[in-house]
Structures are given as structure tokens and as C-alpha cells.
Amino acid sequence: MLILKLLKESFIFAINSVIVNKVRTILSLLGITIGIFSIISVLTVFDSLENSIKESFEELGDDVVFVTKWPVVGNPNMPWWKYWNRPQPSEREMKEIQKRSGAAEFSAAFFNFNRNIKFRNNTIENSGVLAVTQDYDKVIFFEIHEGRYFTPVESNAGRNVAILGAEIAETLFESLDPLGKEIKVGGRKCVVIGVLKKEGSAMGNSNDQLVMVPLPFGKTLSNSRNLNMTIAVKAAPNVSNDVLKDEITGILRAVRSQKAGEENSFDVSEISVVTNYIDQIFRIIGIVGWIIGGFSLLVGGFGIANIMFVSVKERTNQIGIQKALGAKNYFILTQFLFESVFLSLFGGILGLLLVYSGILIARQNIEFSIYLTSANVVIGLVVSVVIGLVAGFIPAWNASRLDPVVAMRSV
């Protein structure tokens, strides 16, 4: 009952403080509001962005290993020119992995480049083109909304056929059915045989904005010896990625005739390497967000402390009467601490409401999915409570230590 009484009285005093001294209180709480808004906005945006990016990578498969010339995450201890001198992964090496590996279920090779895509009067400049081998659909997950995937004959012969990303199809064909239509990819005629299911994008990177073609046809379009090819290998059932990576490393070293003790002339990695690296990046960004918001919270904390000092001064006589009637020091201390926490929470809730309003506006203007998690709401509320306790402690302590006789004589 005592706690409920304290809560009730503190809430009433906090509301009165807002009503009686609107401008002073609002200006003082502005720091808390801006601080919570800054911190939770950063956490919300980057949590959403991190999850979206990680989901995009995880769709590639957690049982898939990638062979590349350059490391997925750079090694600062290895000079860039050593990477530069490495040979590119090749189709022949992919076939050797498939033939020799007992740990691999499927393997595929692919590379990316950019070309203009045209259908009649509609043109998309510098669209991404993905050239793939036959088993790419068995290694990397994606869904075809309309049409079909490449046949073995189309893949091996390098037929002029293409599968379009959803946005590419919408832009080129608008309301027309794209299947069977002839487009131009880099000036070369190409027949559309499929359209990928729309995925949505993370930082503008998705299958929605690319054209997929057979790898031999892609080579004729790229006109480049430096294809920057990647080999993707899917692990067989009940085979770990570590076992698969070790086997691939042994096969490639044998194919490339590398001597014992010689550094690998290739990089073998998995998606977890990328997602762990992303975790590190966003952890640093989160710390920066806390530092930026921390300055506003510091100002807000001083504002709360100022309100509480003024409140103690204005209610000195009342405090004296309470103590004369038997109120203990802890009662006065707790009463003012509750009031400080209520004021800080009020500012924090305003900050959270601003974040939520910003999310609603953002959802109307961008495709990227932003959401305010319950964890971030709890963080905002907890931080507000802590700021309220810290900022209000000294004023509350001073109030609890007032001499009742002296306090009652004050005007």
C-alpha cells in the first residue's frame, strides 16, 4: 500500500510539474526525448538493416561453401598484390571438385557483370547480369515465379535465353507477359524463359534487379578475360562445412599443383564468415549511436536534475510538514526519485513515439522493411528509468535530509 501511495503522489506531482511549468519542463525533457529518439532510431534502423542483409546471405545456404580469388573478408596481414596474382577459379576446377569430392552434393560456377537490357523502347542501363552453370539452382536457393529454369542443353550450349528478376520484368514489360519475348542483353538478342519471384531488397541488392543467363552465353557478353568467377559447392547430407572445405582445399591444391607449405592460391569460405563480419560492423555502428545519443541524454539528465532541484525548493515547506507528521527519510527520498523517474519516462516515451512515427512514414516511402522491436522499446524505457534515478538522486537525497523545523519555516 505504501508503494502504491508513493507512486500515486509522485505521479500527481510529476503531472503538476508538467502542467504548471510547461515550457521549463518540456525544454528540460527535450534532451531525454532527443537522446532516446537518437539511440532507438539508430538501433532500430541498423537492427532492421542487419537482419535484412543477414537473411539475404543466409538464403544462399548455410551448407554452401564458396571458392573465390579474393577473400570474402580481407586479411590485413596479406598484401593485396598476392591476391591480385592469384588465378581465377574456373569451370574446369568446378568440374574437378564435382568429380573428385565425396563431400559435395552439387557445385556451380557463376560471375557477374553489367549490361544494358532493352525491350522495344524500354531500356535499363547497367543492369546486373548473372551468368551461371547448370546446377546453380540446386546450390543457391531462389524461386521462379513464371516460366522455368535452363535445361542442360541450354546451359551447356550457351543458348541465348534469360531468366529475369521481378523488377527487371516489370520495368521492361509493364503489363505484358514476358515469357517467350525477345529482349536485348548488351545488344545481343535473348529469349525470356522465366521470371524470378520478387524478393525485396537489402540495400538495393537482390535477384529482383538482375538477368540470369547460361554461363557460356555470359562469357560472350562480358568480353573479358577477368571474369571474377566464383565456385559454389553444396555439402552432401550429414557433411559439415569444415569437412567440405578441407576436401575442396585438397582438391584445388592438387589441381593447381601447389607444393606442400605453399600458401593457398584461392579462398574457401562460408556464409557464417560474412554474417560474423556484419555483426562486428553493426556492433561498432551501434556503439557510435550510443555515443551520439549519450550526449543528448547527458543534457536531458541535467534538465531532469534541474527540475527536481526546483521542485525540492518549491516544496520545502511541504516536506517539513510531512517529516513533522512522521514521514521517514526514505519515504521522502523515494517520493522524489519516483517523480524524477516519471518525468524521465515521459520524455523517453515521447522519444519512442517519435521513432514509431518515423517508421510509419518511412514504410510509405521505401521498400526496405523497418520495424521497432520490443527489445528496443525495453531498452528505451530502461535507459529512461536509469537517467531518472541518476538525475533525481541528489535532489531527492537533499530533500530527505532537510530539517523539518527549518523546512516548515521556509516560505
Tab-separated table of C-alpha atoms in Angstrom, residues 24-234:
chain	number	residue	atom	x	y	z
A	24	ARG	CA	10.509	24.753	-18.422
A	25	THR	CA	9.586	21.082	-18.158
A	26	ILE	CA	9.301	20.488	-21.904
A	27	LEU	CA	12.657	22.161	-22.578
A	28	SER	CA	14.250	20.110	-19.806
A	29	LEU	CA	12.747	16.850	-21.090
A	30	LEU	CA	13.767	17.643	-24.665
A	31	GLY	CA	17.235	16.222	-24.046
A	32	ILE	CA	15.792	12.895	-22.867
A	33	THR	CA	13.380	12.792	-25.807
A	34	ILE	CA	16.099	13.556	-28.374
A	35	GLY	CA	18.542	11.145	-26.724
A	36	ILE	CA	16.098	8.230	-26.669
A	37	PHE	CA	14.986	9.090	-30.209
A	38	SER	CA	18.609	9.126	-31.434
A	39	ILE	CA	19.642	5.872	-29.772
A	40	ILE	CA	16.498	3.874	-30.552
A	41	SER	CA	16.374	5.222	-34.134
A	42	VAL	CA	19.936	4.052	-34.746
A	43	LEU	CA	19.284	0.675	-33.102
A	44	THR	CA	16.005	0.209	-34.995
A	45	VAL	CA	17.359	1.122	-38.434
A	46	PHE	CA	20.540	-0.884	-38.094
A	47	ASP	CA	18.846	-3.885	-36.464
A	48	SER	CA	16.404	-3.983	-39.383
A	49	LEU	CA	19.196	-3.461	-41.902
A	50	GLU	CA	21.437	-6.074	-40.296
A	51	ASN	CA	18.663	-8.672	-40.181
A	52	SER	CA	17.708	-7.983	-43.790
A	53	ILE	CA	21.298	-8.286	-45.030
A	54	LYS	CA	21.950	-11.422	-42.987
A	55	GLU	CA	18.720	-13.006	-44.227
A	56	SER	CA	19.794	-12.258	-47.816
A	57	PHE	CA	23.115	-14.001	-47.241
A	58	GLU	CA	21.592	-16.883	-45.298
A	59	GLU	CA	19.250	-17.571	-48.230
A	60	LEU	CA	22.379	-18.583	-50.133
A	61	GLY	CA	22.514	-21.569	-47.794
A	62	ASP	CA	24.354	-22.361	-44.583
A	63	ASP	CA	25.571	-25.615	-46.142
A	64	VAL	CA	27.243	-23.919	-49.118
A	65	VAL	CA	30.967	-23.204	-49.447
A	66	PHE	CA	32.372	-20.601	-51.851
A	67	VAL	CA	35.678	-20.677	-53.725
A	68	THR	CA	36.923	-17.228	-54.768
A	69	LYS	CA	40.084	-15.474	-55.858
A	70	TRP	CA	39.690	-12.729	-53.271
A	71	PRO	CA	38.803	-13.451	-49.630
A	72	VAL	CA	35.233	-12.647	-48.627
A	73	VAL	CA	36.654	-10.821	-45.594
A	74	GLY	CA	40.081	-9.301	-46.225
A	75	ASN	CA	43.190	-10.421	-44.355
A	76	PRO	CA	45.194	-7.316	-43.311
A	77	ASN	CA	48.311	-9.465	-42.866
A	78	MET	CA	48.384	-10.464	-46.528
A	79	PRO	CA	49.399	-7.849	-49.167
A	80	TRP	CA	46.766	-7.122	-51.815
A	81	TRP	CA	49.177	-7.911	-54.648
A	82	LYS	CA	49.317	-11.566	-53.514
A	83	TYR	CA	45.566	-11.788	-54.016
A	84	TRP	CA	45.871	-9.982	-57.333
A	85	ASN	CA	48.320	-12.578	-58.684
A	86	ARG	CA	46.049	-15.494	-57.840
A	87	PRO	CA	44.425	-17.335	-60.774
A	88	GLN	CA	40.659	-17.102	-61.173
A	89	PRO	CA	38.522	-20.108	-60.200
A	90	SER	CA	37.374	-21.864	-63.370
A	91	GLU	CA	34.712	-24.180	-64.743
A	92	ARG	CA	37.319	-26.894	-65.047
A	93	GLU	CA	38.072	-26.644	-61.325
A	94	MET	CA	34.358	-26.759	-60.551
A	95	LYS	CA	34.056	-29.963	-62.578
A	96	GLU	CA	37.093	-31.444	-60.813
A	97	ILE	CA	35.511	-30.711	-57.434
A	98	GLN	CA	32.273	-32.358	-58.530
A	99	LYS	CA	34.145	-35.389	-59.884
A	100	ARG	CA	36.587	-35.920	-57.004
A	101	SER	CA	34.659	-34.761	-53.942
A	102	GLY	CA	32.696	-37.210	-51.838
A	103	ALA	CA	31.551	-34.432	-49.501
A	104	ALA	CA	29.948	-32.287	-52.231
A	105	GLU	CA	26.400	-32.861	-53.454
A	106	PHE	CA	26.280	-30.175	-56.167
A	107	SER	CA	28.603	-27.477	-57.458
A	108	ALA	CA	28.114	-24.457	-59.705
A	109	ALA	CA	30.162	-21.609	-61.125
A	110	PHE	CA	28.940	-18.057	-61.708
A	111	PHE	CA	30.102	-14.496	-62.327
A	112	ASN	CA	28.512	-11.040	-62.511
A	113	PHE	CA	28.791	-8.124	-64.913
A	114	ASN	CA	26.655	-5.195	-66.095
A	115	ARG	CA	24.961	-4.606	-69.443
A	116	ASN	CA	22.095	-2.564	-70.864
A	117	ILE	CA	18.826	-4.506	-71.151
A	118	LYS	CA	16.299	-3.471	-73.787
A	119	PHE	CA	12.797	-4.433	-74.882
A	120	ARG	CA	11.312	-2.276	-77.631
A	121	ASN	CA	11.506	1.301	-76.315
A	122	ASN	CA	12.192	0.373	-72.692
A	123	THR	CA	15.842	0.277	-71.627
A	124	ILE	CA	17.503	-0.467	-68.294
A	125	GLU	CA	21.077	0.775	-68.199
A	126	ASN	CA	23.880	-1.128	-66.452
A	127	SER	CA	21.632	-3.869	-65.153
A	128	GLY	CA	23.270	-6.715	-63.279
A	129	VAL	CA	23.750	-9.886	-65.347
A	130	LEU	CA	24.448	-13.201	-63.590
A	131	ALA	CA	25.993	-15.949	-65.715
A	132	VAL	CA	25.559	-19.418	-64.158
A	133	THR	CA	26.237	-23.094	-64.816
A	134	GLN	CA	23.525	-25.758	-64.909
A	135	ASP	CA	23.363	-26.753	-61.233
A	136	TYR	CA	23.226	-23.204	-59.877
A	137	ASP	CA	19.564	-23.682	-58.949
A	138	LYS	CA	20.494	-26.741	-56.857
A	139	VAL	CA	23.209	-24.886	-54.932
A	140	ILE	CA	21.731	-21.404	-54.426
A	141	PHE	CA	18.123	-21.001	-53.323
A	142	PHE	CA	15.746	-18.872	-55.399
A	143	GLU	CA	12.189	-19.234	-56.666
A	144	ILE	CA	10.869	-18.918	-60.215
A	145	HIS	CA	7.503	-17.153	-60.345
A	146	GLU	CA	6.790	-17.758	-64.036
A	147	GLY	CA	8.367	-19.994	-66.630
A	148	ARG	CA	11.260	-22.381	-65.974
A	149	TYR	CA	14.972	-22.797	-65.336
A	150	PHE	CA	17.601	-23.540	-68.001
A	151	THR	CA	17.704	-27.040	-69.489
A	152	PRO	CA	21.065	-28.893	-69.583
A	153	VAL	CA	21.227	-28.313	-73.348
A	154	GLU	CA	20.639	-24.558	-72.951
A	155	SER	CA	23.262	-24.314	-70.204
A	156	ASN	CA	25.963	-26.384	-71.884
A	157	ALA	CA	25.453	-24.928	-75.359
A	158	GLY	CA	25.152	-21.359	-74.088
A	159	ARG	CA	21.793	-20.693	-75.723
A	160	ASN	CA	20.520	-17.103	-75.884
A	161	VAL	CA	17.935	-17.485	-73.111
A	162	ALA	CA	17.381	-15.493	-69.923
A	163	ILE	CA	15.527	-15.501	-66.615
A	164	LEU	CA	14.551	-12.018	-65.428
A	165	GLY	CA	14.386	-10.573	-61.935
A	166	ALA	CA	10.927	-9.331	-60.925
A	167	GLU	CA	11.772	-5.612	-61.130
A	168	ILE	CA	13.521	-6.029	-64.479
A	169	ALA	CA	10.438	-7.776	-65.880
A	170	GLU	CA	8.083	-5.101	-64.514
A	171	THR	CA	10.166	-2.251	-65.932
A	172	LEU	CA	10.673	-3.771	-69.376
A	173	PHE	CA	7.286	-5.353	-69.996
A	174	GLU	CA	4.926	-3.407	-67.720
A	175	SER	CA	1.591	-5.231	-68.204
A	176	LEU	CA	2.800	-7.616	-70.948
A	177	ASP	CA	3.621	-11.297	-70.401
A	178	PRO	CA	7.436	-11.530	-70.709
A	179	LEU	CA	7.627	-15.277	-71.409
A	180	GLY	CA	8.766	-16.030	-74.941
A	181	LYS	CA	9.518	-12.374	-75.681
A	182	GLU	CA	12.827	-11.351	-77.208
A	183	ILE	CA	14.985	-8.820	-75.371
A	184	LYS	CA	18.473	-7.482	-75.984
A	185	VAL	CA	21.201	-8.003	-73.396
A	186	GLY	CA	24.237	-5.912	-74.238
A	187	GLY	CA	22.959	-5.680	-77.810
A	188	ARG	CA	22.561	-9.469	-78.161
A	189	LYS	CA	19.124	-10.985	-78.752
A	190	CYS	CA	17.853	-13.208	-75.976
A	191	VAL	CA	14.569	-15.067	-75.304
A	192	VAL	CA	12.918	-14.773	-71.875
A	193	ILE	CA	12.087	-18.220	-70.443
A	194	GLY	CA	11.372	-17.309	-66.809
A	195	VAL	CA	10.765	-14.611	-64.188
A	196	LEU	CA	12.046	-14.864	-60.620
A	197	LYS	CA	9.768	-14.425	-57.626
A	198	LYS	CA	10.005	-10.935	-56.137
A	199	GLU	CA	12.223	-10.858	-53.047
A	200	GLY	CA	12.512	-7.230	-51.975
A	201	SER	CA	15.912	-5.688	-51.456
A	202	ALA	CA	18.503	-5.143	-48.756
A	203	MET	CA	20.495	-2.013	-49.641
A	204	GLY	CA	19.400	-2.384	-53.266
A	205	ASN	CA	20.948	-5.850	-53.608
A	206	SER	CA	18.627	-8.687	-54.679
A	207	ASN	CA	17.709	-11.008	-57.525
A	208	ASP	CA	14.879	-8.614	-58.429
A	209	GLN	CA	17.332	-6.414	-60.316
A	210	LEU	CA	19.315	-8.916	-62.362
A	211	VAL	CA	19.154	-11.008	-65.518
A	212	MET	CA	20.282	-14.640	-65.289
A	213	VAL	CA	21.859	-16.286	-68.354
A	214	PRO	CA	23.778	-19.533	-69.079
A	215	LEU	CA	27.473	-19.163	-68.296
A	216	PRO	CA	28.821	-19.808	-71.841
A	217	PHE	CA	26.437	-17.143	-73.208
A	218	GLY	CA	27.522	-14.813	-70.386
A	219	LYS	CA	31.150	-15.191	-71.459
A	220	THR	CA	30.322	-13.943	-74.944
A	221	LEU	CA	28.503	-10.950	-73.434
A	222	SER	CA	31.191	-9.957	-70.925
A	223	ASN	CA	34.075	-9.768	-73.426
A	224	SER	CA	36.554	-10.004	-70.576
A	225	ARG	CA	39.241	-12.463	-69.547
A	226	ASN	CA	38.928	-11.350	-65.918
A	227	LEU	CA	35.518	-12.846	-65.132
A	228	ASN	CA	35.954	-12.821	-61.334
A	229	MET	CA	34.260	-16.212	-61.207
A	230	THR	CA	33.024	-17.890	-58.038
A	231	ILE	CA	32.527	-21.612	-57.418
A	232	ALA	CA	29.707	-22.540	-55.041
A	233	VAL	CA	29.645	-26.057	-53.578
A	234	LYS	CA	26.732	-27.528	-51.626
